[in-house]
CSV table of C-alpha atoms and ligand atoms in Angstrom, one decimal:
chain,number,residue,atom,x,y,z
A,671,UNK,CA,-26.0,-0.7,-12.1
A,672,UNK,CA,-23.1,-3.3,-11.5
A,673,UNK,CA,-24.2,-6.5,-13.1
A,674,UNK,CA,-24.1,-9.6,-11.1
A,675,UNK,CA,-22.2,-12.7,-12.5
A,676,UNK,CA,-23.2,-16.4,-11.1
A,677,UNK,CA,-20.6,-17.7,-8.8
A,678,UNK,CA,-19.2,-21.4,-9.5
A,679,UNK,CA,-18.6,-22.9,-5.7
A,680,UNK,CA,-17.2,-25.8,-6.7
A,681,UNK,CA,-14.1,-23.5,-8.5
A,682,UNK,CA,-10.8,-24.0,-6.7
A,683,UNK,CA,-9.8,-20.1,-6.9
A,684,UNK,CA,-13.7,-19.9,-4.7
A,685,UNK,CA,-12.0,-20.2,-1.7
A,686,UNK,CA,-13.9,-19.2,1.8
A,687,UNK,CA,-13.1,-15.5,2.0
A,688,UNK,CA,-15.0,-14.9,-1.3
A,689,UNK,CA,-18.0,-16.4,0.8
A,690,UNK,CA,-17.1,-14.7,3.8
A,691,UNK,CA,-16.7,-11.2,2.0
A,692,UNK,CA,-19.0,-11.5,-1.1
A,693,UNK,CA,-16.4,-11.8,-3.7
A,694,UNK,CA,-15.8,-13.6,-7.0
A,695,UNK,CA,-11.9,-13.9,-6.9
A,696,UNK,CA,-9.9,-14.1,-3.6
A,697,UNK,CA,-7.6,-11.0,-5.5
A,698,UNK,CA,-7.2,-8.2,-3.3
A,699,UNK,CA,-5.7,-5.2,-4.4
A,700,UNK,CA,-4.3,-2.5,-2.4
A,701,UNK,CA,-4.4,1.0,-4.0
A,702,UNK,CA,-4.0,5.4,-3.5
A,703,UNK,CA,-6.1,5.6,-6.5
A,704,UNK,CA,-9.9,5.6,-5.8
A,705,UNK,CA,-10.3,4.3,-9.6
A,706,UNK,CA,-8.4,1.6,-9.4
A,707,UNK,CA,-10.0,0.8,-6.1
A,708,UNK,CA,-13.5,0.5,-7.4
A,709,UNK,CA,-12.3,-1.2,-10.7
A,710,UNK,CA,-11.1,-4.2,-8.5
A,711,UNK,CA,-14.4,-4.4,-6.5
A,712,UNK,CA,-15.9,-4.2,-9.5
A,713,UNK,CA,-14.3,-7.4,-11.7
A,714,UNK,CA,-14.7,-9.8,-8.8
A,715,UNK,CA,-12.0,-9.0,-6.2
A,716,UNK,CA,-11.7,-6.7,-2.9
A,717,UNK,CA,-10.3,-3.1,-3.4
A,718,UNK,CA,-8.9,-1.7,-0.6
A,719,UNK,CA,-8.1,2.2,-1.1
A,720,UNK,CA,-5.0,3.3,0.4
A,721,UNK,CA,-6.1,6.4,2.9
A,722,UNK,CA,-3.0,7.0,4.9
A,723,UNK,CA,-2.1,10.4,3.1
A,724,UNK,CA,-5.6,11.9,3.3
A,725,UNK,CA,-7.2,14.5,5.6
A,726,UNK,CA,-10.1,13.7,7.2
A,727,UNK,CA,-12.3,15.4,5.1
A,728,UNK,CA,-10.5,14.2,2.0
A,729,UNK,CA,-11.5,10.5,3.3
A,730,UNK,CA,-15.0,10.9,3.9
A,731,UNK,CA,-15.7,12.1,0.3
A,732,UNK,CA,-13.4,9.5,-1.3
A,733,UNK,CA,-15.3,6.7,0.6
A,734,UNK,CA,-18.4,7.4,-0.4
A,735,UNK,CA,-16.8,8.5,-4.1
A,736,UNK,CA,-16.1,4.7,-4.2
A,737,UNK,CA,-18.9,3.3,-2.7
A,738,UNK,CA,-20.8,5.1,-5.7
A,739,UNK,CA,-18.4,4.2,-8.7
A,740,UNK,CA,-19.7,-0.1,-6.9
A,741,UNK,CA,-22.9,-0.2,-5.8
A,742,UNK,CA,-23.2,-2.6,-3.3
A,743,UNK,CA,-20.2,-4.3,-3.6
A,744,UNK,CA,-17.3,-4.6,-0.9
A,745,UNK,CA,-14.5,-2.4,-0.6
A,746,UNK,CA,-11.9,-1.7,2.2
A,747,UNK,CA,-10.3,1.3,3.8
A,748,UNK,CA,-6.1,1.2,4.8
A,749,UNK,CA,-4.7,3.3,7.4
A,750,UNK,CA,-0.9,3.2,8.2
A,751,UNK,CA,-1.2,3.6,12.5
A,752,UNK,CA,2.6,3.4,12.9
A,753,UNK,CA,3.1,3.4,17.1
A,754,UNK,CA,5.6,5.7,18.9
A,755,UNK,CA,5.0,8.8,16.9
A,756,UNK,CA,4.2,12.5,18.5
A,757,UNK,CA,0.9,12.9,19.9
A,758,UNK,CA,0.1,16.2,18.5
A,759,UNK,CA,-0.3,16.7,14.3
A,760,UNK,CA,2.2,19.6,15.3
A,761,UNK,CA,4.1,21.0,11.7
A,762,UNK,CA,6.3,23.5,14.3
A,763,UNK,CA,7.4,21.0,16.9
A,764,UNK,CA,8.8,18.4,14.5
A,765,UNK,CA,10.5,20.8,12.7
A,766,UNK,CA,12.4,21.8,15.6
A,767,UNK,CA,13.8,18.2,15.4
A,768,UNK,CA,15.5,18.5,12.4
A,769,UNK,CA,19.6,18.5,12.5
A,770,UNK,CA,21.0,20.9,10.7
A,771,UNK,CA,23.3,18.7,8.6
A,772,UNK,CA,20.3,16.9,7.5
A,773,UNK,CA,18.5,20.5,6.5
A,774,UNK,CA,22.0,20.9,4.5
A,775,UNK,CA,21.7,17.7,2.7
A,776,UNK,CA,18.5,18.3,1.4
A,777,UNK,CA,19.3,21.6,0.1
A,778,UNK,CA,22.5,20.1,-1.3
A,779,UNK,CA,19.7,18.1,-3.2
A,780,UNK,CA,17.6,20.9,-4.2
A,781,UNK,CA,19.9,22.8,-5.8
A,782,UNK,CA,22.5,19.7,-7.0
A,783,UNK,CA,18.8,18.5,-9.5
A,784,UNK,CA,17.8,22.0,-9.7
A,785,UNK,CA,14.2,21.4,-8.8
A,786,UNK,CA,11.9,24.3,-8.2
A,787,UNK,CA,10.2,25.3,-5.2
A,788,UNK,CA,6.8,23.4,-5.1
A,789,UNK,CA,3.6,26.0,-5.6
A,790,UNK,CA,1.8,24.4,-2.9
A,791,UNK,CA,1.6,22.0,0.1
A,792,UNK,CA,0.9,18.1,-0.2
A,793,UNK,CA,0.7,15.6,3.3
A,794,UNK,CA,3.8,15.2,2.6
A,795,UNK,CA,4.9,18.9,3.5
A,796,UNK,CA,2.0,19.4,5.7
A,797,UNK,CA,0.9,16.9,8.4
A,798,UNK,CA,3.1,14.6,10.7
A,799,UNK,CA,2.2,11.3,11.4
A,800,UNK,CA,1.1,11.3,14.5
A,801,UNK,CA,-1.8,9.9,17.0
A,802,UNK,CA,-3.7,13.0,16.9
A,803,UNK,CA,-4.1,12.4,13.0
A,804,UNK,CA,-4.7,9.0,12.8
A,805,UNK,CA,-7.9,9.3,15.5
A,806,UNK,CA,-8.9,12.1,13.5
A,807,UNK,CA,-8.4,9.6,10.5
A,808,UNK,CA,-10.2,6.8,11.8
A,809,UNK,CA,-13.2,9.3,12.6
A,810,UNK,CA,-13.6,9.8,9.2
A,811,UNK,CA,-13.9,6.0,8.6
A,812,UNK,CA,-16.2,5.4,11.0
A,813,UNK,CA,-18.1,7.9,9.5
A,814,UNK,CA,-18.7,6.1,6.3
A,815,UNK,CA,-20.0,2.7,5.1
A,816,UNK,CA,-16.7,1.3,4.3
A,817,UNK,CA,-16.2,-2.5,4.5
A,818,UNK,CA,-13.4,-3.5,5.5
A,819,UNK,CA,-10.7,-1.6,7.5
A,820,UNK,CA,-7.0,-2.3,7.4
A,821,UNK,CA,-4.5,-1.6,9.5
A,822,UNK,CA,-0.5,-1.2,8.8
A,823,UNK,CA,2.7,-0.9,10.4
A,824,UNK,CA,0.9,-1.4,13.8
A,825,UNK,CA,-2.3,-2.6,15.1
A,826,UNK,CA,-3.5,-0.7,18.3
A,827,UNK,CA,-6.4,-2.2,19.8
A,828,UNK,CA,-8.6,0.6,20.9
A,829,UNK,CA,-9.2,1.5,17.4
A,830,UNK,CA,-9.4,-2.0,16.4
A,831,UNK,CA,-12.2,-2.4,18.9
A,832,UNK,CA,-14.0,0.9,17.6
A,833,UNK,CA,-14.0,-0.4,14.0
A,834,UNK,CA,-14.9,-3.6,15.2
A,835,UNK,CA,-17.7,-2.1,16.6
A,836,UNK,CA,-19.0,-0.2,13.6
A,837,UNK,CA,-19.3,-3.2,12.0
A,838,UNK,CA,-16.4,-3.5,10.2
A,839,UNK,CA,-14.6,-6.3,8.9
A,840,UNK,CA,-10.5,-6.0,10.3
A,841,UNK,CA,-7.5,-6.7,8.7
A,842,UNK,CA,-3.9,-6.3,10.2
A,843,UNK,CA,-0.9,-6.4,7.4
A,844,UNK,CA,2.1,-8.1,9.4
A,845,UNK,CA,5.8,-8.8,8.1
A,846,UNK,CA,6.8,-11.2,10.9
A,847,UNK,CA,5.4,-14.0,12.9
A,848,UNK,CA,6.2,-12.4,16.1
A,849,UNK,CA,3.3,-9.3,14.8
A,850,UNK,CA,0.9,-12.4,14.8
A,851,UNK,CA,-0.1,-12.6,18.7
A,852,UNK,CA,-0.9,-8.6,18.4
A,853,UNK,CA,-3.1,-9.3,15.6
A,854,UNK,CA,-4.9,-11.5,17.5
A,855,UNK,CA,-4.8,-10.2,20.6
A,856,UNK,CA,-6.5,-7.4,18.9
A,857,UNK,CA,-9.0,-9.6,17.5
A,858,UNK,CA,-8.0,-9.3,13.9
A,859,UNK,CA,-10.5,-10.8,11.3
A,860,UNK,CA,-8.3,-11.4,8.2
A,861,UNK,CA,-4.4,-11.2,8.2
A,862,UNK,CA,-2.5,-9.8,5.4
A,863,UNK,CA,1.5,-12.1,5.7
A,864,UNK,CA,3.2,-9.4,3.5
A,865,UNK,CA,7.3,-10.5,2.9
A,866,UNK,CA,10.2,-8.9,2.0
A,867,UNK,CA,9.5,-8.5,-2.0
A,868,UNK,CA,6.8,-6.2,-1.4
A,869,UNK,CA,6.1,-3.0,-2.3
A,870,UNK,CA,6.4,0.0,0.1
A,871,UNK,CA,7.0,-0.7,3.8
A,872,UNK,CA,8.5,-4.1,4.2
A,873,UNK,CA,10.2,-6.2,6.8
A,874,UNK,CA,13.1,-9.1,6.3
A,875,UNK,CA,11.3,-12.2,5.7
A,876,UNK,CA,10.6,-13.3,1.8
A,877,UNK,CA,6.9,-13.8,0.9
A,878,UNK,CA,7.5,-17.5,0.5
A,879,UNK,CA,9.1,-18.3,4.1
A,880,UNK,CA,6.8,-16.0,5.7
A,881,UNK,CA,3.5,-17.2,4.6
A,882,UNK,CA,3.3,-20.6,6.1
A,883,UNK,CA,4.3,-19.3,9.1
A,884,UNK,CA,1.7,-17.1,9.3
A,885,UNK,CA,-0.7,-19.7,8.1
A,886,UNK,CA,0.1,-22.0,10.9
A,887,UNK,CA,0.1,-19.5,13.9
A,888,UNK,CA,-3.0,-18.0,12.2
A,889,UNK,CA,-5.5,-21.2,13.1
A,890,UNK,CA,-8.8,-20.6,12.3
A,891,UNK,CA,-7.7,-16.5,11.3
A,892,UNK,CA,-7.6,-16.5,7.6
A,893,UNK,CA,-4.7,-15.7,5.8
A,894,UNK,CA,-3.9,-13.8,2.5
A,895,UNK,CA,-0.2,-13.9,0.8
A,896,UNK,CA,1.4,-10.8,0.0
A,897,UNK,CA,4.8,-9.5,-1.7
A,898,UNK,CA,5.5,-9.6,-5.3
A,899,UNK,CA,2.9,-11.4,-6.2
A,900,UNK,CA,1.9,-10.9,-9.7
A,901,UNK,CA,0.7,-13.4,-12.2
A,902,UNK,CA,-1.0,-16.6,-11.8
A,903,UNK,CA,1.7,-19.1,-10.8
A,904,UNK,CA,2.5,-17.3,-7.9
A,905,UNK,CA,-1.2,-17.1,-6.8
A,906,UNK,CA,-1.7,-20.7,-7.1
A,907,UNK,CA,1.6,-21.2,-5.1
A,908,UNK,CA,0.1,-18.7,-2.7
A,909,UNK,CA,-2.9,-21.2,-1.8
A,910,UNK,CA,-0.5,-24.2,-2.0
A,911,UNK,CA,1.1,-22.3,1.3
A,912,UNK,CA,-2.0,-21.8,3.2
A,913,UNK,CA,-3.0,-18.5,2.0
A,914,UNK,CA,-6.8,-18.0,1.5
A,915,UNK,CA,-5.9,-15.5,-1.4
A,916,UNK,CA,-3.7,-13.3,-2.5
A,917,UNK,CA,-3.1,-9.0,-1.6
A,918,UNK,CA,-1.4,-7.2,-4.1
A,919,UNK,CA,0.0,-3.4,-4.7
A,920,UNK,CA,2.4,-3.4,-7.9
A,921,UNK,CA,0.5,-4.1,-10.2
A,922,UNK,CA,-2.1,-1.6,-10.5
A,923,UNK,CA,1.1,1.2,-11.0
A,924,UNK,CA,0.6,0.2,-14.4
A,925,UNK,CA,-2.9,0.1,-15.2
A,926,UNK,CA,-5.0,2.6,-17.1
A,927,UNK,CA,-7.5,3.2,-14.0
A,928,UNK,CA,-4.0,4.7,-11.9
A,929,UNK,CA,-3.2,7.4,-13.9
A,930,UNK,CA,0.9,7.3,-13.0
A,931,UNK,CA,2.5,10.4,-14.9
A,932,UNK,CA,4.3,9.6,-17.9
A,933,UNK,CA,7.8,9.6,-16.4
A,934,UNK,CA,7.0,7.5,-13.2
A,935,UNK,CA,5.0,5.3,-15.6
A,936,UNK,CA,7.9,4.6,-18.0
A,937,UNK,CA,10.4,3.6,-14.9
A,938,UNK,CA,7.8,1.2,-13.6
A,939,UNK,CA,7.5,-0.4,-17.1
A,940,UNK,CA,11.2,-0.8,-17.1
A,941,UNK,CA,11.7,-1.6,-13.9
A,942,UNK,CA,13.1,-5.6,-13.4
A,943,UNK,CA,13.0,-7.1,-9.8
A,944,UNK,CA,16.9,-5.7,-8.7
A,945,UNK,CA,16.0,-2.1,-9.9
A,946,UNK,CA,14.1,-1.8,-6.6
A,947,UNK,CA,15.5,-1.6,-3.2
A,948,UNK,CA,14.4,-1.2,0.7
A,949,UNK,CA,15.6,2.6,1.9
A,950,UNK,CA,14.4,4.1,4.8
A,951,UNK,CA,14.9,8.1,2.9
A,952,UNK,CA,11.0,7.9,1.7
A,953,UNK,CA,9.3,7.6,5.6
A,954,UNK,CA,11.8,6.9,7.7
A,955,UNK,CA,11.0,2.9,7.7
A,956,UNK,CA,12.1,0.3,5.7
A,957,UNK,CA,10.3,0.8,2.4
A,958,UNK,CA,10.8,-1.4,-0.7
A,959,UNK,CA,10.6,1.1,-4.0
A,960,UNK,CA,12.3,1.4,-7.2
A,961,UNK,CA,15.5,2.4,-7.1
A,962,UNK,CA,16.5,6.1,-8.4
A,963,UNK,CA,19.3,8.8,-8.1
A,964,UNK,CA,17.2,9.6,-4.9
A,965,UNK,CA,17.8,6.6,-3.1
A,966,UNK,CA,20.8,6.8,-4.7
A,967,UNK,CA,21.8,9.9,-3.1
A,968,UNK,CA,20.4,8.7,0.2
A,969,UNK,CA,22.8,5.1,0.1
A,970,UNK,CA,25.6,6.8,-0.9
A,971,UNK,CA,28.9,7.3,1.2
A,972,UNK,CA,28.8,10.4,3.5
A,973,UNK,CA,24.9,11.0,2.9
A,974,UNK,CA,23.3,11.2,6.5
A,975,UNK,CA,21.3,8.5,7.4
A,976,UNK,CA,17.3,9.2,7.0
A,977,UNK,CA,15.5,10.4,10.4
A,978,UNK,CA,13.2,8.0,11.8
A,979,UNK,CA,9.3,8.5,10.8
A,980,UNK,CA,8.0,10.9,11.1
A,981,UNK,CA,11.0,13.1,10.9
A,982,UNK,CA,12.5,12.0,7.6
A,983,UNK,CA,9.2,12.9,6.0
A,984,UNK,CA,9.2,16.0,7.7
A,985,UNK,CA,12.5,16.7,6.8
A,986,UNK,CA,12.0,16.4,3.3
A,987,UNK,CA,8.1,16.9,2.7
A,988,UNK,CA,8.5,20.4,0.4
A,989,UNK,CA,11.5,18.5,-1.8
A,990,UNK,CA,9.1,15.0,-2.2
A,991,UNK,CA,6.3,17.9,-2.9
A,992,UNK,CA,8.1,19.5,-5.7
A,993,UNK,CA,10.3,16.5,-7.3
A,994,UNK,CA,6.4,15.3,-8.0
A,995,UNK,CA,5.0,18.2,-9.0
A,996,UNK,CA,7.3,19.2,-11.6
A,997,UNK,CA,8.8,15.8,-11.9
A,998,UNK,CA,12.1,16.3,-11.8
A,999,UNK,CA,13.0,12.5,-13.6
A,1000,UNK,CA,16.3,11.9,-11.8
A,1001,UNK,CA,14.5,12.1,-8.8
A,1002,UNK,CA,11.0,10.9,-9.5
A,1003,UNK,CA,10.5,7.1,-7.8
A,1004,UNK,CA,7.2,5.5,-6.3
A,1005,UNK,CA,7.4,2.2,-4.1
A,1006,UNK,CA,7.1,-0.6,-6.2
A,1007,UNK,CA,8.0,-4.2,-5.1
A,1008,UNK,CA,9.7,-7.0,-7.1
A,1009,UNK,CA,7.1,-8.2,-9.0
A,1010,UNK,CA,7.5,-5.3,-11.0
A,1011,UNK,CA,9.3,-7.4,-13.1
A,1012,UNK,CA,5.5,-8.2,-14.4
A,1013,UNK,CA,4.5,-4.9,-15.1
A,1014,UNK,CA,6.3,-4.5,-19.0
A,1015,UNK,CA,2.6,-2.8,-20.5
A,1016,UNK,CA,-0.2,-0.4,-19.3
A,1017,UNK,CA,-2.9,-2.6,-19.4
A,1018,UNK,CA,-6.5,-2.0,-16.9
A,1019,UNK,CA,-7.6,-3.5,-13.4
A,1020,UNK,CA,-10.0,-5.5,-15.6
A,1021,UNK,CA,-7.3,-7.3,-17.6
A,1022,UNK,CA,-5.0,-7.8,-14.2
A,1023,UNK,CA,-7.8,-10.1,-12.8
A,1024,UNK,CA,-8.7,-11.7,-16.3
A,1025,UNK,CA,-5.0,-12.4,-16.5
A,1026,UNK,CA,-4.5,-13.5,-12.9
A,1027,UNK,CA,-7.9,-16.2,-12.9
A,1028,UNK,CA,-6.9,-17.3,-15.9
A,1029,UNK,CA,-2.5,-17.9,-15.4
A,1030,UNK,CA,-4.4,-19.6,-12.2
A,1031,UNK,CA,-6.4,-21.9,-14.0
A,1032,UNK,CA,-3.5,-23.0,-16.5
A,1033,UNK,CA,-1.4,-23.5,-13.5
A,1034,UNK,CA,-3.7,-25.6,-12.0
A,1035,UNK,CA,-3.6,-27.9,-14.5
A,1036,UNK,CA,-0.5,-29.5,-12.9
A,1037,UNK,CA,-2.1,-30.7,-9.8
A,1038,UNK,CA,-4.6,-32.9,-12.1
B,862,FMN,C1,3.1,2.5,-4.2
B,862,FMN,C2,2.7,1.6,-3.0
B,862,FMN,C3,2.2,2.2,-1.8
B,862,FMN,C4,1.8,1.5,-0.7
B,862,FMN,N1,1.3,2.1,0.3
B,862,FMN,C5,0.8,1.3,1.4
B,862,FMN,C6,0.0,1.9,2.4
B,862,FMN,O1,-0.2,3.2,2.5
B,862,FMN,N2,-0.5,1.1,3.3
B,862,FMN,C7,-0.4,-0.2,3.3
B,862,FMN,O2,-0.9,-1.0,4.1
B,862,FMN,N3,0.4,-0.8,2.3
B,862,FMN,C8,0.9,-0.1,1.3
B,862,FMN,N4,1.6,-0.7,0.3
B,862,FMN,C9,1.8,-2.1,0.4
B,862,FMN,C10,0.6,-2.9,-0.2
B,862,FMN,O3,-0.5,-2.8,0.7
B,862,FMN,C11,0.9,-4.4,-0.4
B,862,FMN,O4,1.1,-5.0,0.8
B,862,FMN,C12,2.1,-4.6,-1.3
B,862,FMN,O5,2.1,-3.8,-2.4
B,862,FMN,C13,2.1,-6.1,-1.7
B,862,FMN,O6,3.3,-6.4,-2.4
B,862,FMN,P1,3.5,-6.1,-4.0
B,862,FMN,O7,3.8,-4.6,-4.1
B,862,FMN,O8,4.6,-6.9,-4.4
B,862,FMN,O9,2.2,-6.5,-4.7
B,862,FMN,C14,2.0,0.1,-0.8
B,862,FMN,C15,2.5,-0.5,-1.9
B,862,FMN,C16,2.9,0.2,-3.0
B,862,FMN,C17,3.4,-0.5,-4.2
């Protein structure tokens, strides 16, 4: 049974979207790992578990795997519903996309870090982005008692409106103010203002200009601050702009609960804010991670430039499958935004929130 811990209202870090969503701490954390999901739901914030690389069937179980690591306590759902993309989850017809000095360059790559040929297939190597997955996707969300969906990289409105529907609280995550009348337009219940330190697909505009823009053409829509965010300081700076809380990906790389391999793990421990960059060669859109002889290879003079998504992942699906696999270091990276500067230990989800509340409270301090 998850124990239930009074709640001071009077606290400053109390602010409405803990009431609104039944949450301690207005820390929301954005993961892939199903662990580290239910960890954060379960010391007080909102865990939203990153679904954009599962199958249907792979989401229905991991949902409700979640929903029984927390009881009764919230959690959220992320889908990435990119627009554009083919219709049809068709392996075959985006294959037949690929130019043939592109197909070269990645085998350049394979045999240039001599990395093996993967003994399986991953998302990566086996389904395309496209609107015939993502409605399959969203099926599987609807079919579970999930809390809170998000949506990234696009916010179409019929599937807002089916969510909606179910129940569901909505979040869009937007990277510019222009996104902001589609959000609402869509009828968007929480908005994630994600800047340009971030981790993972990222647009031009630094956390700390974008947030009070978003906070102002938000009105009554609340707002949460996102983009290398991670310690205290910076989540008491991200209510000083407007922001309700604070959304944040980094930092659970290094935690216990995420079970990074050893070799990815030791990067993101060394990793300072310049050792990661914005590349396009993971998906084919602007994605901040940390910097490695892959996106080394994909920067550098006379390398063609990545496809658009969802070819590039197409395009190199069976090399990302095996450079994890057997990770081959040279190649090894993860998305990882700037505040990985903060991430010097492995620590747990517990000890991130601990930490956060109380660098909050200490900064705080100034304002009295
Ligand atoms: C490894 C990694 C993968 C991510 N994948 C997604 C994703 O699938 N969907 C999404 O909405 N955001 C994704 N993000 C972005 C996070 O939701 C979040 O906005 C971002 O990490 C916040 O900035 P921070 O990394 O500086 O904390 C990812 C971030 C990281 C670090």
């Amino acid at each position: 049974m998850v124990q239930e811990r009074p709640v001071d209202r009077d606290d400053v870090l109390h602010t409405p979207i803990c009431d609104r969503l039944g949450i301690e701490y207005p820390i929301f954390g954005f993961s892939h790992s199903m662990e580290v999901t239910a960890e954060i739901s379960k010391a007080g914030g909102f865990g939203v578990y990153g679904a954009t690389r599962d199958r249907p069937e792979a989401i229905v179980k991991r949902l409700a795997n979640i929903r029984s690591m927390i009881g009764g306590r919230p959690f959220g759902v992320d889908l990435l519903l990119p627009l554009g993309m083919q219709n049809k989850n068709d392996w075959a017809a985006a294959e037949a996309q690929l130019p043939e000095a592109h197909k070269a360059f990645v085998k350049h790559l394979k045999e240039k870090y001599q990395v093996p040929d993967p003994t399986g297939k991953s998302f990566f190597s086996s389904i395309v982005r496209s609107n015939e997955f993502f409605q399959e996707q969203v099926q599987a969300v609807l079919e579970s008692d999930v809390n809170l969906f998000a949506s990234a990289i696009g916010t179409p409105p019929d599937i807002i409106e089916k969510v909606k529907a179910a129940g569901m609280t909505t979040l869009s995550l937007i990277g510019a103010p222009k996104h902001i009348k589609y959000a609402k337009a869509a009828g968007i219940d929480l908005i994630v203002a994600q800047g340009y330190d971030a981790g993972g697909h990222t647009g031009p505009i630094g956390t700390m200009s974008l947030v009070p823009q978003i906070v102002d053409a938000a009105g009554e829509v609340p707002v949460l601050a996102a983009g290398g965010i991670a310690n205290g300081r910076q989540m008491v700076a991200s209510l000083a702009l407007g922001a309700q809380g604070v959304w944040l990906g980094t930092v659970w790389l290094a935690t216990e609960e995420h079970r990074l391999s050893g070799k990815l793990l030791a990067k993101i421990l060394k990793a300072g804010s310049a050792d990661t960059l914005i590349s396009r060669c993971h998906s084919g859109k602007p994605a901040r991670m940390i910097r490695t002889a892959w996106s080394d290879e994909w920067e550098a003079e006379g390398a063609p430039k990545p496809l658009k998504m969802p070819y590039q992942q197409v395009l190199i699906g069976d090399l990302l499958t095996s450079i994890m696999e057997h990770e081959v270091e040279p190649l090894l990276y993860e998305g990882a935004g700037q505040g990985v500067a903060y991430c010097n230990e492995l620590t747990t989800v517990r000890r991130v929130i601990e930490r956060l509340v109380d660098e909050s409270r200490e900064a705080l301090k100034i304002f009295r």
